[in-house]
C-alpha positions as a Python dict, from the first residue, in 0.01 Angstrom:
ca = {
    (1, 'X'): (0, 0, 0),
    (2, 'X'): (-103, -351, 17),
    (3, 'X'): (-73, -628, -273),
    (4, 'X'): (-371, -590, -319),
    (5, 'X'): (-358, -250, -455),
    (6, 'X'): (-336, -333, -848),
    (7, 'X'): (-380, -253, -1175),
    (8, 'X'): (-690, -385, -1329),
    (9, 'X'): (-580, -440, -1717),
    (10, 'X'): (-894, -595, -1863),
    (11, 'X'): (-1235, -444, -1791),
    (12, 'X'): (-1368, -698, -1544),
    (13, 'X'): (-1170, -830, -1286),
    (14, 'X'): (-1386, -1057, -1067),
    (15, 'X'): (-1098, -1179, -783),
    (16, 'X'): (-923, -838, -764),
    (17, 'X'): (-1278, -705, -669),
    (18, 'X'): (-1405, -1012, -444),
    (19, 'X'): (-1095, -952, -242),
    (20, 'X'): (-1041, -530, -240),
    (21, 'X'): (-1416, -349, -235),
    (22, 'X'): (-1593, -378, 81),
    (23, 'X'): (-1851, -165, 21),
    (24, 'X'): (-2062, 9, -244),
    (25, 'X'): (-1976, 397, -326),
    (26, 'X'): (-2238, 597, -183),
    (27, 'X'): (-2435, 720, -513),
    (28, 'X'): (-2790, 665, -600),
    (29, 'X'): (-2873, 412, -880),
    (30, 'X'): (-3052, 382, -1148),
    (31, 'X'): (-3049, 25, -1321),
    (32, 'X'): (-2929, 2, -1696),
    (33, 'X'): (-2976, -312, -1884),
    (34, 'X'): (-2683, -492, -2095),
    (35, 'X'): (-2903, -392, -2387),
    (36, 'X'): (-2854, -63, -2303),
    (37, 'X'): (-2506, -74, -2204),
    (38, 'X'): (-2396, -239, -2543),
    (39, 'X'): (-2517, 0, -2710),
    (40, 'X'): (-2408, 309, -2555),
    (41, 'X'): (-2070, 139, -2586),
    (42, 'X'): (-2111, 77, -2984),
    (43, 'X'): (-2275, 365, -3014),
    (44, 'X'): (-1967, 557, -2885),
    (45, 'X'): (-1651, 268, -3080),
    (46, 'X'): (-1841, 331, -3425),
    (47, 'X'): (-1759, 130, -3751),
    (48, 'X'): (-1372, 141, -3667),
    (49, 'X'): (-1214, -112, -3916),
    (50, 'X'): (-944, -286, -3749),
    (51, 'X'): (-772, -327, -4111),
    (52, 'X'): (-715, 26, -4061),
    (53, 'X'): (-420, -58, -3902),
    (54, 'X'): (-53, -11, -4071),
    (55, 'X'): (308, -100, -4014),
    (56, 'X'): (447, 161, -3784),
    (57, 'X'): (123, 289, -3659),
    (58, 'X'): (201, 440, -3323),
    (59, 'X'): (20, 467, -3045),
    (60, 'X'): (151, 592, -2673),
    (61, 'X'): (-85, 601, -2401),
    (62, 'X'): (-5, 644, -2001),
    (63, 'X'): (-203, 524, -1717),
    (64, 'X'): (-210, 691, -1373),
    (65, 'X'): (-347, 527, -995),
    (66, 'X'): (-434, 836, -780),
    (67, 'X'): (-615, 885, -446),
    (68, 'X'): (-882, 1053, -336),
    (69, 'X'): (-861, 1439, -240),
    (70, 'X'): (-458, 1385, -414),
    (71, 'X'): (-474, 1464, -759),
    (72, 'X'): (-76, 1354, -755),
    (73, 'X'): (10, 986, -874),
    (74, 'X'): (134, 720, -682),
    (75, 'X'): (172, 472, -973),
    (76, 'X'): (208, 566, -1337),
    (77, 'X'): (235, 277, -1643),
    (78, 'X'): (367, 413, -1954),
    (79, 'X'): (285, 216, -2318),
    (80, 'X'): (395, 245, -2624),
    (81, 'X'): (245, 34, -2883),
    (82, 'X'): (399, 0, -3249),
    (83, 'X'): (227, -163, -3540),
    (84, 'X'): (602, -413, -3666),
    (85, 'X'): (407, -584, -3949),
    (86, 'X'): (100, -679, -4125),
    (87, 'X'): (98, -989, -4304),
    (88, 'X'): (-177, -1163, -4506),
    (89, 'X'): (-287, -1555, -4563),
    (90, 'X'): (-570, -1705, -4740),
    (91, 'X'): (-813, -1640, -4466),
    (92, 'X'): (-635, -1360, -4217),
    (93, 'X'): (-428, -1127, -4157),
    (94, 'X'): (-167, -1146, -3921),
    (95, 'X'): (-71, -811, -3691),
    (96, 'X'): (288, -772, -3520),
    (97, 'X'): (332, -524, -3214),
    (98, 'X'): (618, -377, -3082),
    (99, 'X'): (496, -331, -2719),
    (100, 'X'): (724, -61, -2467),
    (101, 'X'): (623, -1, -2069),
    (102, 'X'): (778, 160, -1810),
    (103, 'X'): (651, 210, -1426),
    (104, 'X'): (736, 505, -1222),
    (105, 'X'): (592, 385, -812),
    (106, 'X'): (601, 714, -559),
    (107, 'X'): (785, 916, -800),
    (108, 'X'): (1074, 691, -876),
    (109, 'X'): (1148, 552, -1231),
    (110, 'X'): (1119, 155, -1254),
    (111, 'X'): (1223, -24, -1573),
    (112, 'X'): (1154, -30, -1933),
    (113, 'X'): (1103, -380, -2117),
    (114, 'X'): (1039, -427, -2464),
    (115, 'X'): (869, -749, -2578),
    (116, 'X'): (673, -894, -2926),
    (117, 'X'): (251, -942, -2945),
    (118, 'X'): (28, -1047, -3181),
    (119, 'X'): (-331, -1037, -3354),
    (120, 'X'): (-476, -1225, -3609),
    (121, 'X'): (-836, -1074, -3811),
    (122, 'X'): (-1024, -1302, -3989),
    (123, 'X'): (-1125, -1197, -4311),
    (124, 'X'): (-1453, -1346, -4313),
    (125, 'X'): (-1588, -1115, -4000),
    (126, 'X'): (-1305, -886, -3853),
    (127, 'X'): (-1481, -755, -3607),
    (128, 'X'): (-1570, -1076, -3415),
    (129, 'X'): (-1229, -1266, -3505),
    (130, 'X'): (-1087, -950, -3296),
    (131, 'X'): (-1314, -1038, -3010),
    (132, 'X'): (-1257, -1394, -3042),
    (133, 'X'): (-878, -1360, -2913),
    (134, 'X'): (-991, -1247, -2622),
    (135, 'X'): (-1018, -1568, -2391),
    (136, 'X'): (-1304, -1412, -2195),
    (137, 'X'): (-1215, -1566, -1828),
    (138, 'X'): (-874, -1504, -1785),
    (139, 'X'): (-761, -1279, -1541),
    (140, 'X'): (-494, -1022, -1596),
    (141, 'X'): (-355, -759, -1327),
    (142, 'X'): (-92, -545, -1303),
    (143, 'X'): (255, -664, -1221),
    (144, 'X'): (620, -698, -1360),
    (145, 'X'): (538, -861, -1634),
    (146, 'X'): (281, -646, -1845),
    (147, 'X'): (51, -699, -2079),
    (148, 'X'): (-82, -519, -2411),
    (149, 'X'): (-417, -448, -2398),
    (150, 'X'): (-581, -245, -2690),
    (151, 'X'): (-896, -47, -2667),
    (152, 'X'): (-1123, -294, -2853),
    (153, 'X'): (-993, -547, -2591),
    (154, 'X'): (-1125, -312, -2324),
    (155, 'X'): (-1440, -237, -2487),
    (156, 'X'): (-1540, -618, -2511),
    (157, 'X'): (-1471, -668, -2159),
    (158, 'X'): (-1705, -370, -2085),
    (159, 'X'): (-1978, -527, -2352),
    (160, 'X'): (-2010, -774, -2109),
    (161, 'X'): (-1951, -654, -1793),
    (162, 'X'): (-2310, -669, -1709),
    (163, 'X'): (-2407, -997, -1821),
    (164, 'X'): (-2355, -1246, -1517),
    (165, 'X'): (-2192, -1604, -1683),
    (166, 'X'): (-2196, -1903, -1587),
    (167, 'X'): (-1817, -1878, -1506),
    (168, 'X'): (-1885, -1568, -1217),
    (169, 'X'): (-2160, -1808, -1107),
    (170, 'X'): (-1956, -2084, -985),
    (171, 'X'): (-1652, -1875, -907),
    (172, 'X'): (-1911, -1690, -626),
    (173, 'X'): (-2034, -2024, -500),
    (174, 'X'): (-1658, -2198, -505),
    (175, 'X'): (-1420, -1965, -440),
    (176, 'X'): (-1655, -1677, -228),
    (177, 'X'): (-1841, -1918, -97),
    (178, 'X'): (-2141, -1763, -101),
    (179, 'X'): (-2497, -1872, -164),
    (180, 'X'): (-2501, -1666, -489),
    (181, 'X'): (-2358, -1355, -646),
    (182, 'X'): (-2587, -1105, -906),
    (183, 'X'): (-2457, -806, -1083),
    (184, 'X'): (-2642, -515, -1202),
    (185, 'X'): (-2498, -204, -1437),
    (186, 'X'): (-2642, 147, -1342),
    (187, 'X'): (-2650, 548, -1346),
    (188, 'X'): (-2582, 507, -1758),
    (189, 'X'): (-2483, 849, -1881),
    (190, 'X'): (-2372, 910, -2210),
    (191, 'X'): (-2282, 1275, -2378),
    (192, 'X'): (-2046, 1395, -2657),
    (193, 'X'): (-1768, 1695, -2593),
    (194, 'X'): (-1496, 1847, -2823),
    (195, 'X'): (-1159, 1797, -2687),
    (196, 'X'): (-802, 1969, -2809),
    (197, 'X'): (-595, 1714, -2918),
    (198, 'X'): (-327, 1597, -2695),
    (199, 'X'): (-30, 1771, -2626),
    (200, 'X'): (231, 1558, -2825),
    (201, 'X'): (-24, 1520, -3148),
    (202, 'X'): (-24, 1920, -3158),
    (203, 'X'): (341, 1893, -3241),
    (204, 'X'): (263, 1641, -3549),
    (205, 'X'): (239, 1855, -3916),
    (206, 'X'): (-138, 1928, -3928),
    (207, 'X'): (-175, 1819, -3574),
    (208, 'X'): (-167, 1456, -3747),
    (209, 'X'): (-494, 1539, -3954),
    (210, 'X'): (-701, 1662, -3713),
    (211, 'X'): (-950, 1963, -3797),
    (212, 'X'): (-862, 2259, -3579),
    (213, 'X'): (-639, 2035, -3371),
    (214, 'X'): (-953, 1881, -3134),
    (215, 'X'): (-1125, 1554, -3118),
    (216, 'X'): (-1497, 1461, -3090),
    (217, 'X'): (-1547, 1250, -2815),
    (218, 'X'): (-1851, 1068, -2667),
    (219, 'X'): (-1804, 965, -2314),
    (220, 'X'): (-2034, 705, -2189),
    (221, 'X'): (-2018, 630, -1774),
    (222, 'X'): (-2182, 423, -1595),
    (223, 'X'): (-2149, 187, -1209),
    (224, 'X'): (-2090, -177, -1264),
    (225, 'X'): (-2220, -375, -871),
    (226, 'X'): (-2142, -742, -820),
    (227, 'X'): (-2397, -853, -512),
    (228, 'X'): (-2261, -1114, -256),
    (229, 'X'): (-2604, -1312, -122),
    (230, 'X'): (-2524, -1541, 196),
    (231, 'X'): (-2878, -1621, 332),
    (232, 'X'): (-3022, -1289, 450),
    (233, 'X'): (-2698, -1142, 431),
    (234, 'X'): (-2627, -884, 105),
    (235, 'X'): (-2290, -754, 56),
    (236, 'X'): (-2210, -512, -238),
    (237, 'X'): (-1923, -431, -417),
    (238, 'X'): (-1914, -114, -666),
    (239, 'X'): (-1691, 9, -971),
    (240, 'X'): (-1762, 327, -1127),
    (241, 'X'): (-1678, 333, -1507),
    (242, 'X'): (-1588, 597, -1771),
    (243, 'X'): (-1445, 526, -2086),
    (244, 'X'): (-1444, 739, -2409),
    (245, 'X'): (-1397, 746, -2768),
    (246, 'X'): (-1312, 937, -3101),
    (247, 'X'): (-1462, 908, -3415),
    (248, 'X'): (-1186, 1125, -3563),
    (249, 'X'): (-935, 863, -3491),
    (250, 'X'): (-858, 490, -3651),
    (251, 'X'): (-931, 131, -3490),
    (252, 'X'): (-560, 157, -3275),
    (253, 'X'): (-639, 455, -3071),
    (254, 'X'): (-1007, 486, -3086),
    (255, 'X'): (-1035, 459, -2729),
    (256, 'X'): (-916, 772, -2589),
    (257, 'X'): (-953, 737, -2205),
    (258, 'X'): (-1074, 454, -2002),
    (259, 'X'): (-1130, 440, -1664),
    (260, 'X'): (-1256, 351, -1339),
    (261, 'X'): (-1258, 392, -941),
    (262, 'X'): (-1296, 168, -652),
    (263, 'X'): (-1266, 122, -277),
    (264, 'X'): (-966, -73, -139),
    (265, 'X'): (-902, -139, 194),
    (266, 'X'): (-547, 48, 325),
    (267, 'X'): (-448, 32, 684),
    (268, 'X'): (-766, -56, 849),
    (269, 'X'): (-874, 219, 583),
    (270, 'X'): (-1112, 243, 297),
    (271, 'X'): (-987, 445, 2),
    (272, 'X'): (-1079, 566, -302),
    (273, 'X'): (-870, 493, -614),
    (274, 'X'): (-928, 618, -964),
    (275, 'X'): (-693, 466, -1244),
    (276, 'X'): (-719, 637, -1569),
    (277, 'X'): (-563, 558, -1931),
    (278, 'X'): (-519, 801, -2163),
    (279, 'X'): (-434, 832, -2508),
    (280, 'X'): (-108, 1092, -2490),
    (281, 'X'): (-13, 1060, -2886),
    (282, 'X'): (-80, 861, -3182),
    (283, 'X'): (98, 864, -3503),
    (284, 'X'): (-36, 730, -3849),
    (285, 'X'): (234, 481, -4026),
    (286, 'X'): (146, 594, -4360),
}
């Protein structure tokens, strides 16, 4: 596989996809607006309090990178996230995480690390202090050194997915060097299923308070395009997008699957790759 052939860890990656996707996926489309995006996506997170989470609040979650017509891995990212502490000042509160990974690449086990994070919530507006740590142009991928990402984190990337900023504009222009760059969301589809619960939360006592041992989900998809313009010339570059949620579940693991599929060029090659997270287990600290 080439370098380029990464993990995308926040939503929107704009120089892993200037440099992989040569060409759209072949599907029909159907514009969507950010309007209607946003609120598919809120629709689907809910009123999830992020003060909802407690002090060993656990949360393990595996991602998988497979290839088309090969339903068998070839990269697989393991995560286990622990809510350490929760500490209050006069105007926030202060979250520890314990944050576990470990990589298995064609099969064979890489290493584990174990490292410290941290999030602050404001008390005045939770919700958008959460957002705020998010510094919205910085560019994360996949590599030895990994990076916790929670499901809010993902959702606000995918809030704005669709909205082209002033940033993408001169990054297109400076670093594509093209005349300009436009991006339009499409094919939104939205619709609600009942799950079972994951394997390792049936073993919990009461199948860790879930009714009947399932989970409502809604499940909203949609195609994110970025258009390269050079004169006459149009070049377009396609992500498909599926991410879903749980409204039987708390702010940490609310997010129960996120993911999304592009071309990448491999060996004079274009291929398919879908990389998927998915919630495996969650455990409530209380």
């Amino acid at each position: 596989m080439t370098t380029c052939l990464k993990l995308t860890l926040l939503a929107l990656t704009v120089s892993s996809l200037a440099s992989c996707i040569k060409e759209p996926l072949q599907e029909e489309e159907n514009p969507a607006t950010v309007a209607e995006v946003q609120s598919a996506l809120s629709e689907g997170w809910g009123s999830a309090d992020p003060l909802s989470m407690t002090p060993n609040d656990f949360l393990f979650q595996e991602t998988e990178q497979t290839l088309e017509n090969n339903p068998s891995p070839f990269f697989v990212l393991q995560e286990g996230i622990t809510v350490s502490k929760k500490e209050e000042t006069a105007t926030e509160y202060l979250y520890s995480f314990l944050y576990q990974s470990k990589i298995y690449k064609q099969g064979e086990e890489g290493k584990e690390s174990t490292r410290e994070d941290h999030r602050s919530v404001t008390k005045a507006d939770p919700a958008v202090a959460m957002a705020k740590n998010l510094r919205a142009n910085e560019l994360k991928t996949l590599a030895d050194d990994y990076q916790m990402t929670l499901g809010y984190e993902r959702l606000y990337g995918l809030a704005y997915a669709c909205l082209k900023s002033d940033a993408l504009d001169k990054y297109c222009k400076e670093q594509l060097k093209v005349d300009s760059c436009e991006i339009q969301c499409s094919n939104l589809k939205v619709s609600d299923v009942i799950r079972p619960a994951p394997d390792l939360m049936k073993t919990q006592p009461d199948c860790g308070g879930l009714a009947d041992c399932s989970l409502r989900t809604k499940t909203v998809n949609f195609d994110w395009t970025l258009a390269l313009k050079s004169g006459e010339s149009v070049e377009k570059q396609k992500v498909n997008y599926s991410v879903s949620f749980s409204p039987d579940l708390p702010f940490l693991s609310r997010m129960t699957e996120y993911c999304f599929r592009q071309l990448y060029p491999v060996q004079n090659q274009k291929v398919l790759v879908t990389t998927c997270t998915k919630l495996k287990n969650f455990k409530r600290g209380g």
